[in-house]
Amino acid sequence: LAGNVSEAFTVPTLQDLYYPGYSNPDLLPEKSRDSDATLVADGARGSLSLGWFGRSGSNFIVLDPVTFIPYNAQRAQTAGFTITARSKTVSGLIADASFTDLYRALDLTTRARLPRSPVGQASAGITRPFGATRTAFGLRFGVVGSDGDDAANVPPPLVGRYDSYTSIDAYVRYKLSREGILSVRGFNLGNDREAPIFGYPNVGRHIVVELSTR
């Protein structure tokens, strides 16, 4: 069992303050009180954890879904919980799955939900670390729920949903030598059409090749 209570502040970035046409030079720093608690049960076949997190404060920097200009929400509050399961190593493989429910993301001044705050996110993956072999690989599937951005921006008769999406990522790594590793990583392998901010789509299917030292 672990818990945390803290206070924090976050200053606006240079992009928030000065990006031409989509910035706000009058932004104030965020101030917040953060708390979280996590309970972990560890067994012979793996572990299961349940966590809760909450944040409340003033001047949260959020992006207007219509103008794309950041502004300070005078008072805001977020809260959610996360469930994560992770298996022990079986034949060199490790499986994991997680779900996050952001059930509260509220501008306390307007009583509206904060933009860019999807209610649900989930992921599942399987990996095999190097261990005694020269190869390692992993595969991950993720789902992100809608944050309501499309409802405000997609004009009829268009009905596409681009702010909710799925992702499939994978990688393979090979030890060329004791100190050298070749990695091939694939992202958005399903080539899902996604735009967490309407009009600004993410990159489609792409492959990255890396050469690195251990």
PDB file of C-alpha atoms in Angstrom:
ATOM      1  CA  LEU A   1       0.000   0.000   0.000  1.00  0.00           C
ATOM      2  CA  ALA A   2       1.422   3.388  -0.995  1.00  0.00           C
ATOM      3  CA  GLY A   3       0.057   6.908  -0.869  1.00  0.00           C
ATOM      4  CA  ASN A   4       1.106  10.453  -1.632  1.00  0.00           C
ATOM      5  CA  VAL A   5      -0.133  13.987  -0.979  1.00  0.00           C
ATOM      6  CA  SER A   6       1.686  16.940  -2.473  1.00  0.00           C
ATOM      7  CA  GLU A   7       1.375  20.487  -3.726  1.00  0.00           C
ATOM      8  CA  ALA A   8       2.746  21.623  -7.053  1.00  0.00           C
ATOM      9  CA  PHE A   9       2.837  24.393  -9.614  1.00  0.00           C
ATOM     10  CA  THR A  10       3.403  24.324 -13.380  1.00  0.00           C
ATOM     11  CA  VAL A  11       4.426  27.328 -15.463  1.00  0.00           C
ATOM     12  CA  PRO A  12       3.100  27.802 -19.015  1.00  0.00           C
ATOM     13  CA  THR A  13       5.431  26.744 -21.818  1.00  0.00           C
ATOM     14  CA  LEU A  14       6.883  29.094 -24.428  1.00  0.00           C
ATOM     15  CA  GLN A  15       4.460  27.559 -26.939  1.00  0.00           C
ATOM     16  CA  ASP A  16       1.501  28.288 -24.632  1.00  0.00           C
ATOM     17  CA  LEU A  17       2.633  31.884 -24.307  1.00  0.00           C
ATOM     18  CA  TYR A  18       3.952  32.855 -27.737  1.00  0.00           C
ATOM     19  CA  TYR A  19       3.000  30.445 -30.548  1.00  0.00           C
ATOM     20  CA  PRO A  20       1.620  32.742 -33.321  1.00  0.00           C
ATOM     21  CA  GLY A  21      -2.163  32.768 -33.438  1.00  0.00           C
ATOM     22  CA  TYR A  22      -2.646  29.973 -30.889  1.00  0.00           C
ATOM     23  CA  SER A  23      -1.193  31.272 -27.644  1.00  0.00           C
ATOM     24  CA  ASN A  24      -2.093  33.362 -24.632  1.00  0.00           C
ATOM     25  CA  PRO A  25       0.608  35.634 -23.146  1.00  0.00           C
ATOM     26  CA  ASP A  26      -1.604  36.309 -20.096  1.00  0.00           C
ATOM     27  CA  LEU A  27      -1.491  32.724 -18.817  1.00  0.00           C
ATOM     28  CA  LEU A  28      -0.767  32.255 -15.114  1.00  0.00           C
ATOM     29  CA  PRO A  29       1.020  29.272 -13.530  1.00  0.00           C
ATOM     30  CA  GLU A  30      -1.077  26.300 -12.487  1.00  0.00           C
ATOM     31  CA  LYS A  31      -1.302  25.569  -8.770  1.00  0.00           C
ATOM     32  CA  SER A  32      -2.565  22.213  -7.568  1.00  0.00           C
ATOM     33  CA  ARG A  33      -2.828  19.732  -4.741  1.00  0.00           C
ATOM     34  CA  ASP A  34      -2.216  16.157  -5.853  1.00  0.00           C
ATOM     35  CA  SER A  35      -2.986  12.920  -4.052  1.00  0.00           C
ATOM     36  CA  ASP A  36      -2.890   9.253  -4.946  1.00  0.00           C
ATOM     37  CA  ALA A  37      -3.095   5.825  -3.345  1.00  0.00           C
ATOM     38  CA  THR A  38      -2.180   2.398  -4.718  1.00  0.00           C
ATOM     39  CA  LEU A  39      -2.854  -1.100  -3.416  1.00  0.00           C
ATOM     40  CA  VAL A  40      -0.806  -3.940  -4.934  1.00  0.00           C
ATOM     41  CA  ALA A  41      -1.406  -7.677  -4.478  1.00  0.00           C
ATOM     42  CA  ASP A  42       1.479  -9.914  -5.560  1.00  0.00           C
ATOM     43  CA  GLY A  43       0.931 -13.632  -6.138  1.00  0.00           C
ATOM     44  CA  ALA A  44       2.572 -16.666  -7.657  1.00  0.00           C
ATOM     45  CA  ARG A  45       1.167 -15.939 -11.132  1.00  0.00           C
ATOM     46  CA  GLY A  46       1.551 -12.181 -11.188  1.00  0.00           C
ATOM     47  CA  SER A  47       0.449  -8.925  -9.613  1.00  0.00           C
ATOM     48  CA  LEU A  48      -2.714  -6.855  -9.530  1.00  0.00           C
ATOM     49  CA  SER A  49      -2.804  -3.186  -8.548  1.00  0.00           C
ATOM     50  CA  LEU A  50      -5.630  -0.736  -7.983  1.00  0.00           C
ATOM     51  CA  GLY A  51      -4.813   2.943  -7.821  1.00  0.00           C
ATOM     52  CA  TRP A  52      -6.736   6.169  -7.298  1.00  0.00           C
ATOM     53  CA  PHE A  53      -5.501   9.653  -8.153  1.00  0.00           C
ATOM     54  CA  GLY A  54      -6.916  13.114  -7.703  1.00  0.00           C
ATOM     55  CA  ARG A  55      -5.891  16.666  -8.479  1.00  0.00           C
ATOM     56  CA  SER A  56      -7.539  19.956  -7.569  1.00  0.00           C
ATOM     57  CA  GLY A  57      -6.306  23.459  -8.017  1.00  0.00           C
ATOM     58  CA  SER A  58      -6.551  26.768  -9.796  1.00  0.00           C
ATOM     59  CA  ASN A  59      -5.505  28.207 -13.141  1.00  0.00           C
ATOM     60  CA  PHE A  60      -5.226  24.828 -14.899  1.00  0.00           C
ATOM     61  CA  ILE A  61      -3.933  25.474 -18.418  1.00  0.00           C
ATOM     62  CA  VAL A  62      -6.375  23.898 -20.883  1.00  0.00           C
ATOM     63  CA  LEU A  63      -6.919  24.266 -24.634  1.00  0.00           C
ATOM     64  CA  ASP A  64     -10.126  25.764 -25.989  1.00  0.00           C
ATOM     65  CA  PRO A  65     -11.582  23.075 -28.328  1.00  0.00           C
ATOM     66  CA  VAL A  66     -12.804  25.670 -30.847  1.00  0.00           C
ATOM     67  CA  THR A  67     -10.068  28.341 -30.971  1.00  0.00           C
ATOM     68  CA  PHE A  68      -7.133  26.099 -29.918  1.00  0.00           C
ATOM     69  CA  ILE A  69      -6.000  28.933 -27.637  1.00  0.00           C
ATOM     70  CA  PRO A  70      -4.936  27.946 -24.097  1.00  0.00           C
ATOM     71  CA  TYR A  71      -6.621  29.547 -21.125  1.00  0.00           C
ATOM     72  CA  ASN A  72      -6.656  29.304 -17.336  1.00  0.00           C
ATOM     73  CA  ALA A  73      -9.582  27.393 -15.840  1.00  0.00           C
ATOM     74  CA  GLN A  74     -10.117  29.310 -12.604  1.00  0.00           C
ATOM     75  CA  ARG A  75     -10.867  26.223 -10.504  1.00  0.00           C
ATOM     76  CA  ALA A  76     -10.624  22.655 -11.765  1.00  0.00           C
ATOM     77  CA  GLN A  77     -10.611  19.130 -10.423  1.00  0.00           C
ATOM     78  CA  THR A  78      -9.664  15.748 -11.858  1.00  0.00           C
ATOM     79  CA  ALA A  79      -9.956  12.262 -10.383  1.00  0.00           C
ATOM     80  CA  GLY A  80      -9.754   8.710 -11.629  1.00  0.00           C
ATOM     81  CA  PHE A  81      -8.615   5.204 -10.953  1.00  0.00           C
ATOM     82  CA  THR A  82      -6.304   2.725 -12.665  1.00  0.00           C
ATOM     83  CA  ILE A  83      -6.331  -1.073 -12.638  1.00  0.00           C
ATOM     84  CA  THR A  84      -3.191  -2.889 -13.786  1.00  0.00           C
ATOM     85  CA  ALA A  85      -2.474  -6.620 -14.030  1.00  0.00           C
ATOM     86  CA  ARG A  86       0.959  -8.068 -14.816  1.00  0.00           C
ATOM     87  CA  SER A  87       1.946 -11.708 -15.130  1.00  0.00           C
ATOM     88  CA  LYS A  88       5.086 -13.395 -13.972  1.00  0.00           C
ATOM     89  CA  THR A  89       7.492 -14.586 -16.669  1.00  0.00           C
ATOM     90  CA  VAL A  90       6.156 -17.696 -18.433  1.00  0.00           C
ATOM     91  CA  SER A  91       8.417 -19.246 -21.085  1.00  0.00           C
ATOM     92  CA  GLY A  92      10.212 -15.915 -21.223  1.00  0.00           C
ATOM     93  CA  LEU A  93       7.006 -13.939 -21.879  1.00  0.00           C
ATOM     94  CA  ILE A  94       5.388 -11.237 -19.724  1.00  0.00           C
ATOM     95  CA  ALA A  95       1.784 -10.102 -20.252  1.00  0.00           C
ATOM     96  CA  ASP A  96       0.139  -6.983 -18.849  1.00  0.00           C
ATOM     97  CA  ALA A  97      -3.130  -5.101 -19.120  1.00  0.00           C
ATOM     98  CA  SER A  98      -4.386  -1.813 -17.696  1.00  0.00           C
ATOM     99  CA  PHE A  99      -7.486   0.376 -17.642  1.00  0.00           C
ATOM    100  CA  THR A 100      -7.766   4.019 -16.587  1.00  0.00           C
ATOM    101  CA  ASP A 101     -11.092   5.720 -15.839  1.00  0.00           C
ATOM    102  CA  LEU A 102     -10.871   9.509 -15.601  1.00  0.00           C
ATOM    103  CA  TYR A 103     -14.339   9.830 -14.158  1.00  0.00           C
ATOM    104  CA  ARG A 104     -13.949  13.452 -13.124  1.00  0.00           C
ATOM    105  CA  ALA A 105     -12.331  16.264 -15.139  1.00  0.00           C
ATOM    106  CA  LEU A 106     -14.358  19.327 -14.297  1.00  0.00           C
ATOM    107  CA  ASP A 107     -13.982  23.075 -14.694  1.00  0.00           C
ATOM    108  CA  LEU A 108     -15.553  24.106 -11.401  1.00  0.00           C
ATOM    109  CA  THR A 109     -16.263  27.612 -12.704  1.00  0.00           C
ATOM    110  CA  THR A 110     -18.300  26.633 -15.774  1.00  0.00           C
ATOM    111  CA  ARG A 111     -19.243  23.099 -14.576  1.00  0.00           C
ATOM    112  CA  ALA A 112     -18.131  21.822 -18.009  1.00  0.00           C
ATOM    113  CA  ARG A 113     -15.785  18.886 -18.567  1.00  0.00           C
ATOM    114  CA  LEU A 114     -12.187  19.858 -19.220  1.00  0.00           C
ATOM    115  CA  PRO A 115     -11.197  19.473 -22.886  1.00  0.00           C
ATOM    116  CA  ARG A 116      -8.656  16.831 -23.956  1.00  0.00           C
ATOM    117  CA  SER A 117      -9.746  14.552 -21.101  1.00  0.00           C
ATOM    118  CA  PRO A 118     -10.980  11.188 -22.443  1.00  0.00           C
ATOM    119  CA  VAL A 119     -12.951   9.225 -19.866  1.00  0.00           C
ATOM    120  CA  GLY A 120     -11.426   5.827 -20.580  1.00  0.00           C
ATOM    121  CA  GLN A 121      -8.130   4.395 -21.783  1.00  0.00           C
ATOM    122  CA  ALA A 122      -7.022   0.769 -21.907  1.00  0.00           C
ATOM    123  CA  SER A 123      -4.003  -1.176 -23.084  1.00  0.00           C
ATOM    124  CA  ALA A 124      -2.743  -4.750 -23.229  1.00  0.00           C
ATOM    125  CA  GLY A 125       0.648  -6.044 -24.188  1.00  0.00           C
ATOM    126  CA  ILE A 126       3.040  -8.948 -24.273  1.00  0.00           C
ATOM    127  CA  THR A 127       6.822  -8.678 -24.159  1.00  0.00           C
ATOM    128  CA  ARG A 128       9.853 -10.908 -24.067  1.00  0.00           C
ATOM    129  CA  PRO A 129      12.992  -9.282 -22.653  1.00  0.00           C
ATOM    130  CA  PHE A 130      16.442 -10.390 -23.748  1.00  0.00           C
ATOM    131  CA  GLY A 131      17.210 -12.777 -20.897  1.00  0.00           C
ATOM    132  CA  ALA A 132      19.622 -15.422 -22.159  1.00  0.00           C
ATOM    133  CA  THR A 133      18.664 -14.947 -25.829  1.00  0.00           C
ATOM    134  CA  ARG A 134      19.854 -12.445 -28.434  1.00  0.00           C
ATOM    135  CA  THR A 135      16.348 -11.328 -29.367  1.00  0.00           C
ATOM    136  CA  ALA A 136      13.612  -9.404 -27.588  1.00  0.00           C
ATOM    137  CA  PHE A 137      10.181  -8.350 -28.808  1.00  0.00           C
ATOM    138  CA  GLY A 138       6.942  -6.768 -27.711  1.00  0.00           C
ATOM    139  CA  LEU A 139       3.416  -6.072 -28.923  1.00  0.00           C
ATOM    140  CA  ARG A 140       0.962  -3.557 -27.458  1.00  0.00           C
ATOM    141  CA  PHE A 141      -2.681  -2.769 -28.223  1.00  0.00           C
ATOM    142  CA  GLY A 142      -4.272   0.407 -26.896  1.00  0.00           C
ATOM    143  CA  VAL A 143      -7.691   2.088 -26.929  1.00  0.00           C
ATOM    144  CA  VAL A 144      -8.377   5.747 -26.121  1.00  0.00           C
ATOM    145  CA  GLY A 145     -11.950   6.966 -25.644  1.00  0.00           C
ATOM    146  CA  SER A 146     -13.451  10.152 -27.019  1.00  0.00           C
ATOM    147  CA  ASP A 147     -12.775  13.435 -25.250  1.00  0.00           C
ATOM    148  CA  GLY A 148     -15.720  15.192 -26.913  1.00  0.00           C
ATOM    149  CA  ASP A 149     -13.588  17.217 -29.315  1.00  0.00           C
ATOM    150  CA  ASP A 150     -15.262  15.843 -32.440  1.00  0.00           C
ATOM    151  CA  ALA A 151     -18.750  16.653 -31.140  1.00  0.00           C
ATOM    152  CA  ALA A 152     -17.837  20.356 -31.193  1.00  0.00           C
ATOM    153  CA  ASN A 153     -15.867  20.380 -34.446  1.00  0.00           C
ATOM    154  CA  VAL A 154     -17.091  17.781 -36.975  1.00  0.00           C
ATOM    155  CA  PRO A 155     -19.768  19.508 -39.086  1.00  0.00           C
ATOM    156  CA  PRO A 156     -22.772  17.571 -40.459  1.00  0.00           C
ATOM    157  CA  PRO A 157     -23.101  15.476 -42.547  1.00  0.00           C
ATOM    158  CA  LEU A 158     -19.650  14.216 -41.476  1.00  0.00           C
ATOM    159  CA  VAL A 159     -19.907  11.610 -38.746  1.00  0.00           C
ATOM    160  CA  GLY A 160     -16.290  10.509 -38.320  1.00  0.00           C
ATOM    161  CA  ARG A 161     -14.840  10.103 -34.861  1.00  0.00           C
ATOM    162  CA  TYR A 162     -11.163  10.956 -34.815  1.00  0.00           C
ATOM    163  CA  ASP A 163     -10.514  11.820 -31.159  1.00  0.00           C
ATOM    164  CA  SER A 164     -11.183   8.215 -30.075  1.00  0.00           C
ATOM    165  CA  TYR A 165      -8.801   5.683 -31.551  1.00  0.00           C
ATOM    166  CA  THR A 166      -6.934   2.402 -31.241  1.00  0.00           C
ATOM    167  CA  SER A 167      -3.219   1.816 -31.601  1.00  0.00           C
ATOM    168  CA  ILE A 168      -1.111  -1.254 -32.339  1.00  0.00           C
ATOM    169  CA  ASP A 169       2.627  -0.954 -31.719  1.00  0.00           C
ATOM    170  CA  ALA A 170       5.342  -3.606 -31.881  1.00  0.00           C
ATOM    171  CA  TYR A 171       9.102  -3.925 -31.724  1.00  0.00           C
ATOM    172  CA  VAL A 172      11.872  -6.463 -32.306  1.00  0.00           C
ATOM    173  CA  ARG A 173      15.409  -6.061 -30.923  1.00  0.00           C
ATOM    174  CA  TYR A 174      18.476  -8.107 -31.800  1.00  0.00           C
ATOM    175  CA  LYS A 175      21.907  -8.133 -30.188  1.00  0.00           C
ATOM    176  CA  LEU A 176      24.411  -7.705 -33.000  1.00  0.00           C
ATOM    177  CA  SER A 177      27.248  -7.983 -30.525  1.00  0.00           C
ATOM    178  CA  ARG A 178      27.884  -7.719 -26.818  1.00  0.00           C
ATOM    179  CA  GLU A 179      27.485  -3.922 -26.961  1.00  0.00           C
ATOM    180  CA  GLY A 180      25.401  -3.321 -30.100  1.00  0.00           C
ATOM    181  CA  ILE A 181      21.628  -3.674 -30.508  1.00  0.00           C
ATOM    182  CA  LEU A 182      19.518  -3.314 -33.650  1.00  0.00           C
ATOM    183  CA  SER A 183      15.876  -2.367 -33.022  1.00  0.00           C
ATOM    184  CA  VAL A 184      12.947  -2.168 -35.427  1.00  0.00           C
ATOM    185  CA  ARG A 185       9.819  -0.500 -34.051  1.00  0.00           C
ATOM    186  CA  GLY A 186       6.413  -0.186 -35.722  1.00  0.00           C
ATOM    187  CA  PHE A 187       3.812   2.359 -34.617  1.00  0.00           C
ATOM    188  CA  ASN A 188       0.106   2.606 -35.475  1.00  0.00           C
ATOM    189  CA  LEU A 189       0.378  -0.627 -37.443  1.00  0.00           C
ATOM    190  CA  GLY A 190      -3.370  -0.626 -38.041  1.00  0.00           C
ATOM    191  CA  ASN A 191      -2.977   2.772 -39.754  1.00  0.00           C
ATOM    192  CA  ASP A 192      -5.844   4.166 -37.669  1.00  0.00           C
ATOM    193  CA  ARG A 193      -7.037   7.660 -38.642  1.00  0.00           C
ATOM    194  CA  GLU A 194      -6.720   9.609 -35.431  1.00  0.00           C
ATOM    195  CA  ALA A 195      -6.698  13.282 -34.534  1.00  0.00           C
ATOM    196  CA  PRO A 196      -6.750  13.904 -30.768  1.00  0.00           C
ATOM    197  CA  ILE A 197      -7.024  17.588 -31.736  1.00  0.00           C
ATOM    198  CA  PHE A 198      -9.447  17.883 -34.670  1.00  0.00           C
ATOM    199  CA  GLY A 199      -7.657  19.000 -37.816  1.00  0.00           C
ATOM    200  CA  TYR A 200      -4.254  17.906 -36.534  1.00  0.00           C
ATOM    201  CA  PRO A 201      -4.014  14.167 -37.290  1.00  0.00           C
ATOM    202  CA  ASN A 202      -1.365  11.917 -35.807  1.00  0.00           C
ATOM    203  CA  VAL A 203       1.126  10.174 -38.039  1.00  0.00           C
ATOM    204  CA  GLY A 204      -0.159   7.024 -39.742  1.00  0.00           C
ATOM    205  CA  ARG A 205       1.645   3.703 -39.869  1.00  0.00           C
ATOM    206  CA  HIS A 206       5.408   4.191 -39.561  1.00  0.00           C
ATOM    207  CA  ILE A 207       8.546   2.172 -38.911  1.00  0.00           C
ATOM    208  CA  VAL A 208      11.639   3.298 -36.970  1.00  0.00           C
ATOM    209  CA  VAL A 209      15.026   1.551 -37.162  1.00  0.00           C
ATOM    210  CA  GLU A 210      17.507   2.154 -34.342  1.00  0.00           C
ATOM    211  CA  LEU A 211      21.118   1.176 -33.774  1.00  0.00           C
ATOM    212  CA  SER A 212      22.246   1.598 -30.180  1.00  0.00           C
ATOM    213  CA  THR A 213      24.757   0.490 -27.576  1.00  0.00           C
ATOM    214  CA  ARG A 214      23.755  -1.568 -24.589  1.00  0.00           C
TER     215      ARG A 214
END
